[in-house]
Coordinates of C-alpha atoms and ligand atoms in Angstrom, one line a residue:
M1 CA -36.0 -6.7 10.1
S2 CA -34.8 -8.0 13.3
N3 CA -34.6 -5.7 16.8
L4 CA -30.8 -5.4 16.8
K5 CA -30.4 -5.0 13.1
K6 CA -32.9 -2.0 13.2
I7 CA -31.0 -0.4 15.9
L8 CA -27.7 -0.8 14.0
M9 CA -29.1 0.5 10.5
D10 CA -31.5 3.1 11.8
K11 CA -30.0 4.5 15.0
K12 CA -33.2 4.4 17.0
T13 CA -33.2 4.7 20.4
C14 CA -34.7 1.2 21.5
K15 CA -33.7 -1.3 23.7
S16 CA -32.0 -4.9 23.2
I17 CA -30.4 -7.6 25.0
W18 CA -28.3 -10.3 24.6
F19 CA -24.9 -11.8 26.0
M20 CA -21.8 -12.8 24.5
R21 CA -21.1 -16.3 25.5
Q22 CA -24.9 -16.6 26.3
A23 CA -24.9 -20.4 24.6
G24 CA -22.1 -22.0 26.7
R25 CA -20.8 -23.8 30.0
Y26 CA -22.9 -21.8 32.5
L27 CA -26.0 -23.5 31.3
P28 CA -26.8 -26.9 32.5
E29 CA -28.4 -27.8 29.1
F30 CA -25.0 -26.8 27.2
R31 CA -23.2 -29.0 29.8
E32 CA -25.5 -31.8 29.0
I33 CA -24.5 -32.0 25.4
R34 CA -20.8 -31.3 25.8
S35 CA -20.4 -34.1 28.2
K36 CA -21.5 -36.6 25.5
N37 CA -19.3 -34.6 22.4
N38 CA -15.7 -34.8 23.7
N39 CA -14.4 -33.2 20.4
F40 CA -15.5 -29.4 20.6
I41 CA -14.5 -28.8 16.8
N42 CA -17.2 -31.5 15.9
L43 CA -19.6 -30.3 18.1
C44 CA -19.4 -26.9 16.2
L45 CA -19.3 -29.1 13.0
D46 CA -22.8 -30.9 14.0
S47 CA -25.6 -28.5 12.3
E48 CA -28.4 -29.8 14.5
L49 CA -26.7 -29.8 17.9
S50 CA -24.9 -26.2 17.0
S51 CA -28.4 -24.9 16.3
E52 CA -29.9 -26.5 19.4
I53 CA -27.2 -25.0 21.4
T54 CA -27.8 -21.6 19.9
L55 CA -31.1 -21.9 20.6
Q56 CA -30.6 -22.8 24.6
P57 CA -30.4 -19.6 26.0
I58 CA -33.3 -17.6 23.9
K59 CA -35.5 -20.5 24.9
R60 CA -34.7 -20.1 28.5
F61 CA -34.7 -15.9 28.6
D62 CA -36.2 -15.0 25.5
L63 CA -33.2 -12.8 24.5
D64 CA -33.5 -10.4 21.6
S65 CA -30.6 -12.2 19.7
A66 CA -29.0 -15.5 19.3
I67 CA -25.4 -16.0 18.4
I68 CA -24.6 -19.1 16.6
F69 CA -22.9 -21.9 18.5
S70 CA -19.7 -21.9 16.9
D71 CA -16.1 -20.7 17.4
I72 CA -13.7 -17.9 15.7
L73 CA -10.9 -20.7 15.6
M74 CA -13.2 -22.5 12.9
V75 CA -11.3 -20.4 10.3
P76 CA -7.8 -21.4 11.1
F77 CA -9.3 -24.7 11.3
A78 CA -11.1 -24.6 7.8
L79 CA -7.3 -23.1 6.9
G80 CA -5.7 -26.6 7.6
Q81 CA -4.6 -26.4 11.0
N82 CA -5.9 -28.7 13.9
V83 CA -7.4 -27.0 16.9
K84 CA -7.2 -28.8 20.3
F85 CA -8.8 -27.5 23.5
V86 CA -6.7 -28.6 26.5
K87 CA -8.2 -27.9 29.7
N88 CA -7.1 -25.0 31.7
E89 CA -4.7 -24.1 29.1
G90 CA -6.9 -22.7 26.2
P91 CA -7.0 -23.6 22.6
E92 CA -3.8 -25.2 20.9
L93 CA -3.5 -25.5 17.1
S94 CA -0.8 -27.4 15.2
E95 CA 2.2 -25.9 13.6
L96 CA 1.0 -23.6 10.9
N97 CA 1.7 -25.1 7.5
L98 CA 2.3 -22.0 5.2
D99 CA 2.0 -24.1 1.9
I100 CA -1.1 -25.3 3.1
F101 CA -2.5 -22.1 4.6
L102 CA -1.7 -20.1 1.5
N103 CA -2.9 -22.6 -1.0
K104 CA -6.5 -23.2 0.5
T105 CA -9.0 -22.3 -2.1
N106 CA -12.6 -20.6 -1.3
E107 CA -14.1 -24.1 -2.6
E108 CA -12.1 -26.2 0.2
F109 CA -12.9 -23.5 3.0
Y110 CA -16.6 -23.8 2.3
E111 CA -16.6 -27.3 1.9
T112 CA -15.1 -27.7 5.4
L113 CA -17.2 -24.9 6.9
K114 CA -20.6 -26.1 5.6
P115 CA -22.2 -27.4 8.6
V116 CA -21.6 -23.8 10.1
Y117 CA -23.8 -22.3 7.6
K118 CA -26.1 -25.0 7.5
A119 CA -26.6 -24.5 11.3
I120 CA -27.6 -20.9 10.7
N121 CA -30.2 -21.7 8.4
L122 CA -31.8 -24.3 10.6
T123 CA -31.6 -21.5 13.4
R124 CA -32.8 -18.7 11.2
K125 CA -35.9 -21.1 10.4
K126 CA -36.8 -22.0 14.3
L127 CA -36.0 -18.0 15.3
N128 CA -38.8 -15.5 15.5
K129 CA -38.2 -13.1 12.8
E130 CA -37.9 -10.2 15.3
K131 CA -34.8 -11.9 16.9
S132 CA -31.4 -11.3 14.9
L133 CA -29.3 -14.1 14.4
I134 CA -25.6 -13.0 14.8
G135 CA -22.8 -14.6 13.0
F136 CA -19.4 -13.7 14.0
V137 CA -15.4 -13.6 13.0
G138 CA -12.1 -13.3 14.9
A139 CA -10.0 -10.3 13.7
P140 CA -6.8 -11.1 11.7
W141 CA -5.0 -10.0 14.6
T142 CA -6.6 -12.4 17.3
L143 CA -6.5 -15.4 14.8
I144 CA -2.6 -15.1 14.6
V145 CA -2.4 -15.3 18.5
Y146 CA -4.0 -18.5 18.3
M147 CA -2.5 -19.8 14.9
L148 CA 1.0 -19.0 15.9
N149 CA 0.4 -20.4 19.7
L150 CA 1.6 -17.1 20.9
R151 CA 0.2 -17.9 24.5
N152 CA 2.6 -19.4 26.6
G153 CA 0.1 -20.5 29.6
K154 CA -2.0 -17.6 30.3
K155 CA 0.2 -15.0 28.9
I156 CA 1.1 -13.9 25.4
D157 CA 4.6 -13.9 24.5
L158 CA 5.2 -11.8 21.6
N159 CA 8.8 -12.4 21.6
R160 CA 7.6 -15.8 19.8
L161 CA 6.4 -13.9 17.2
I162 CA 9.4 -12.1 16.4
N163 CA 11.5 -15.2 16.6
K164 CA 8.9 -16.9 13.6
K165 CA 10.5 -14.0 11.3
L166 CA 7.3 -14.7 9.0
N167 CA 5.9 -12.3 6.5
L168 CA 3.0 -11.2 8.2
E169 CA 1.6 -9.0 5.6
I170 CA 0.6 -11.9 3.3
I171 CA -0.8 -13.8 6.3
F172 CA -3.1 -10.9 7.1
E173 CA -4.0 -10.4 3.5
K174 CA -5.1 -14.0 3.1
L175 CA -6.9 -13.9 6.6
I176 CA -8.9 -11.1 5.7
K177 CA -10.1 -12.7 2.6
F178 CA -11.5 -15.6 4.3
I179 CA -12.5 -13.4 7.3
N180 CA -14.7 -11.6 4.6
F181 CA -15.9 -14.9 3.2
H182 CA -17.0 -16.2 6.2
I183 CA -19.3 -13.3 6.9
K184 CA -20.9 -13.2 3.5
E185 CA -21.7 -17.2 3.8
Q186 CA -22.9 -16.6 7.2
T187 CA -25.0 -13.6 5.9
K188 CA -26.1 -15.8 3.0
A189 CA -27.0 -18.8 5.4
G190 CA -29.4 -16.2 7.4
A191 CA -27.2 -14.2 9.8
D192 CA -28.4 -10.7 10.1
V193 CA -25.5 -9.1 12.1
V194 CA -22.1 -9.8 12.5
Q195 CA -19.7 -9.1 15.4
I196 CA -16.1 -9.0 14.9
F197 CA -14.0 -10.3 17.6
D198 CA -10.6 -8.7 18.4
S199 CA -10.0 -10.2 21.7
W200 CA -6.0 -9.6 22.1
A201 CA -6.1 -6.0 20.4
G202 CA -4.9 -4.9 23.6
I203 CA -1.4 -6.3 23.7
I204 CA -0.6 -5.1 20.5
P205 CA 2.6 -3.0 20.6
E206 CA 1.9 0.7 19.9
K207 CA 4.2 0.8 16.8
N208 CA 2.2 -2.0 15.2
F209 CA -1.3 -0.7 16.0
N210 CA -2.3 0.6 12.9
D211 CA -1.1 -2.3 10.9
F212 CA -2.4 -5.0 13.3
C213 CA -5.8 -3.6 14.4
I214 CA -7.1 -0.6 13.0
N215 CA -6.4 -1.3 9.0
P216 CA -7.7 -4.9 9.3
N217 CA -11.0 -4.1 11.0
K218 CA -11.5 -1.0 8.7
E219 CA -11.2 -3.3 5.8
I220 CA -13.3 -6.1 7.1
V221 CA -16.1 -3.2 8.3
K222 CA -15.7 -1.8 4.6
F223 CA -16.5 -5.0 3.1
C224 CA -19.4 -5.5 5.4
K225 CA -20.6 -1.7 4.4
K226 CA -20.2 -2.9 0.6
E227 CA -22.4 -5.6 1.0
N228 CA -25.0 -3.9 3.3
I229 CA -24.1 -6.3 6.1
S230 CA -24.5 -4.6 9.9
N231 CA -21.6 -5.0 11.8
I232 CA -20.3 -4.8 15.6
C233 CA -16.7 -4.3 16.5
F234 CA -15.2 -5.6 19.8
P235 CA -11.6 -4.3 20.1
K236 CA -10.8 -5.5 23.7
G237 CA -8.4 -3.7 26.0
I238 CA -7.4 -0.9 23.7
K239 CA -8.0 1.4 26.7
D240 CA -8.2 5.2 25.3
K241 CA -7.8 4.4 22.0
Y242 CA -11.4 2.9 21.5
F243 CA -12.4 6.5 20.6
D244 CA -10.0 6.6 17.9
F245 CA -10.9 3.0 16.9
V246 CA -14.4 4.5 16.2
D247 CA -13.7 7.4 14.4
D248 CA -11.3 5.4 12.0
V249 CA -13.0 2.0 11.4
K250 CA -16.5 3.5 11.4
P251 CA -18.5 0.2 12.4
N252 CA -22.3 0.0 12.9
G253 CA -21.8 -0.7 16.5
I254 CA -19.0 -1.0 19.1
N255 CA -18.7 -3.1 22.0
L256 CA -17.1 -1.7 25.0
D257 CA -14.9 -3.6 27.4
Y258 CA -14.9 -3.1 31.2
E259 CA -12.0 -1.3 31.2
V260 CA -13.9 1.7 29.6
D261 CA -15.8 4.2 32.0
P262 CA -19.2 4.3 30.5
I263 CA -19.5 8.0 31.2
H264 CA -16.4 8.9 29.5
A265 CA -17.6 6.8 26.6
R266 CA -20.8 8.6 26.3
K267 CA -19.2 11.8 26.2
K268 CA -16.6 10.7 23.6
I269 CA -18.4 8.4 21.2
K270 CA -20.6 9.5 18.3
D271 CA -22.1 8.1 15.4
V272 CA -22.0 4.5 16.5
V273 CA -24.3 2.4 18.4
V274 CA -23.0 1.2 21.8
Q275 CA -23.4 -2.4 23.2
G276 CA -21.8 -4.0 26.2
G277 CA -19.3 -2.8 28.8
M278 CA -20.6 -4.2 31.9
D279 CA -17.8 -6.7 33.8
P280 CA -19.0 -10.1 33.4
R281 CA -17.6 -11.0 37.1
V282 CA -20.1 -8.4 38.5
L283 CA -23.0 -11.5 37.9
L284 CA -20.8 -13.5 40.6
K285 CA -21.7 -10.7 43.2
S286 CA -25.2 -9.6 45.1
D287 CA -28.5 -8.9 42.9
D288 CA -28.0 -5.3 44.6
E289 CA -24.6 -5.0 43.3
I290 CA -25.6 -6.5 39.6
Y291 CA -28.7 -4.3 39.5
K292 CA -26.3 -1.2 40.6
T293 CA -23.7 -1.4 37.8
A294 CA -26.5 -2.3 35.3
T295 CA -27.7 1.1 36.2
K296 CA -24.7 2.9 35.8
Y297 CA -24.5 1.8 31.9
I298 CA -28.3 1.8 31.2
D299 CA -27.9 5.4 32.5
A300 CA -24.9 6.7 31.1
F301 CA -26.3 5.5 27.7
K302 CA -30.2 6.3 27.8
D303 CA -30.2 9.2 25.2
I304 CA -28.5 7.3 22.6
P305 CA -28.9 3.4 21.0
Y306 CA -27.4 0.9 23.1
V307 CA -27.4 -2.7 23.2
F308 CA -27.4 -4.1 26.5
N309 CA -24.6 -7.1 27.0
L310 CA -21.2 -7.4 28.6
G311 CA -17.7 -6.2 28.5
H312 CA -16.4 -9.3 27.9
G313 CA -18.2 -13.3 27.5
L314 CA -20.3 -14.8 30.7
L315 CA -17.9 -16.7 33.0
P316 CA -18.6 -20.5 33.3
E317 CA -19.3 -20.2 37.0
T318 CA -22.1 -17.7 36.6
D319 CA -25.5 -18.8 38.0
P320 CA -28.1 -18.8 35.2
D321 CA -30.9 -17.6 37.6
K322 CA -28.7 -14.5 38.0
V323 CA -28.7 -13.7 34.4
R324 CA -32.4 -14.3 34.5
K325 CA -32.5 -11.7 36.9
L326 CA -30.5 -8.9 35.0
I327 CA -32.5 -9.7 32.1
K328 CA -36.3 -9.1 33.7
F329 CA -34.2 -6.1 35.9
Y330 CA -33.1 -4.5 32.3
R331 CA -36.5 -4.7 30.8
E332 CA -38.2 -3.1 33.7
H333 CA -35.9 -0.5 34.1
Ligands
CP3_1 O1 -22.5 -18.0 22.9 C1 -21.8 -17.6 22.4 O2 -21.1 -16.3 22.5 C2 -21.3 -18.3 20.8 C3 -20.4 -19.1 20.7 C4 -19.0 -18.4 20.8 C5 -17.7 -19.4 21.6 N1 -16.6 -18.4 21.3 C6 -18.1 -20.6 21.9 C7 -17.3 -21.3 22.9 C8 -18.4 -17.6 20.2 C9 -18.6 -16.0 20.2 C10 -16.7 -17.5 20.7 C11 -15.7 -16.4 20.5 C12 -14.3 -16.7 20.6 N2 -14.0 -18.0 20.6 C13 -13.4 -15.8 21.2 C14 -13.8 -14.1 20.9 C15 -14.6 -13.8 22.1 C16 -13.6 -13.7 23.6 O3 -14.2 -14.9 24.2 O4 -12.6 -13.1 23.5 C17 -12.1 -16.4 21.4 C18 -11.0 -15.5 21.9 C19 -12.3 -17.5 21.1 C20 -11.5 -18.9 21.2 C21 -11.9 -19.8 22.3 N3 -12.9 -20.6 22.0 C22 -10.9 -20.2 23.5 C23 -10.3 -19.1 24.2 C24 -11.7 -21.1 23.9 C25 -11.5 -21.6 25.2 C26 -11.7 -20.8 26.8 C27 -12.9 -20.4 26.8 O5 -12.8 -19.2 26.6 O6 -14.1 -20.6 27.0 C28 -13.0 -21.4 23.3 C29 -13.9 -22.6 23.6 C30 -15.3 -22.3 23.7 N4 -15.9 -21.3 22.6 C31 -16.3 -22.6 24.6 C32 -17.4 -22.4 24.2 C33 -18.8 -22.4 24.5 C34 -16.1 -23.4 25.6 C35 -16.0 -24.8 25.3 C36 -16.0 -25.9 26.1 O7 -14.8 -26.4 26.9 O8 -17.1 -26.4 26.6

């Protein structure tokens, strides 16, 4: 059993380290491939290149887990929306066509994402058995934020959601079905852990929090448990509700964001494996500051199973040498 899966399933205190966005723009070897592949979606659909990118941070740093190079927006893409990445604006999706969306079949969805499953399969064969291969999905709410283009520049405009007058219940239901299907196919292809990213959970209005965040995540975690799939939730930005989330959704692992105080979290959180928390912006600071912050997290969770990671993805401007030093520090600590 891989190192990360062992921690999640047996809840043994043992060490493990990986980073969200460990395969990405801060690595010159990624930028090299990216410069020759203008279309990001097509890059995700190139199984050989996707597998190569997935393994780049493993080769460079010998991390304990690899996360498949893909994107949460591959699900809306497979459900019929075009996905474009506008420089400095973030992703832009073509208008959601409910007819196409609601009529998609599992077979069509699978056919579109076959290269992703092939990339997982290729990567699993090249990866040491001790190392985890992490598959992932976006939670429904976070996908909806992109699918309905609720972003207004850098901000999210929830009035846009109200103005659309859509039957959200049906959209959530359909998304959960395909998210679960995607989870299952990724694990069939060789992923042994899945992470569920709810990156925009923090902007859900209080009155909708259960319907838009808790219940969908709970349904996905329930599916994972039924299928015996190790899972980690990341409901970013939900502040004090992190603890109710864990009690209610009951994932195997919970990724903290950088707004949650680790000492407070240690007191409140029980029966779950904790992952991450450190602000990725700390990696832009001096070595001493990096080590000091890392120590705060390592110490806070020293008596429970803790997976070292960050409170969000590595920033593109991160110096890979700082990442190397942090991994070395963690392993020697
Ligand atoms: O290394 C890894 O973590 C694996 C690959 C991965 C990517 N995206 C590759 C990527 C993962 C796990 C994701 C998840 C993802 N994608 C999330 C959830 C996590 C989070 O960051 O909150 C979200 C919200 C997305 C949607 C998305 N994809 C955005 C907003 C953007 C553009 C801006 C950004 O944050 O980078 C992307 C593009 C993207 N996905 C890149 C990479 C390496 C950059 C592509 C490039 O321009 O070269």
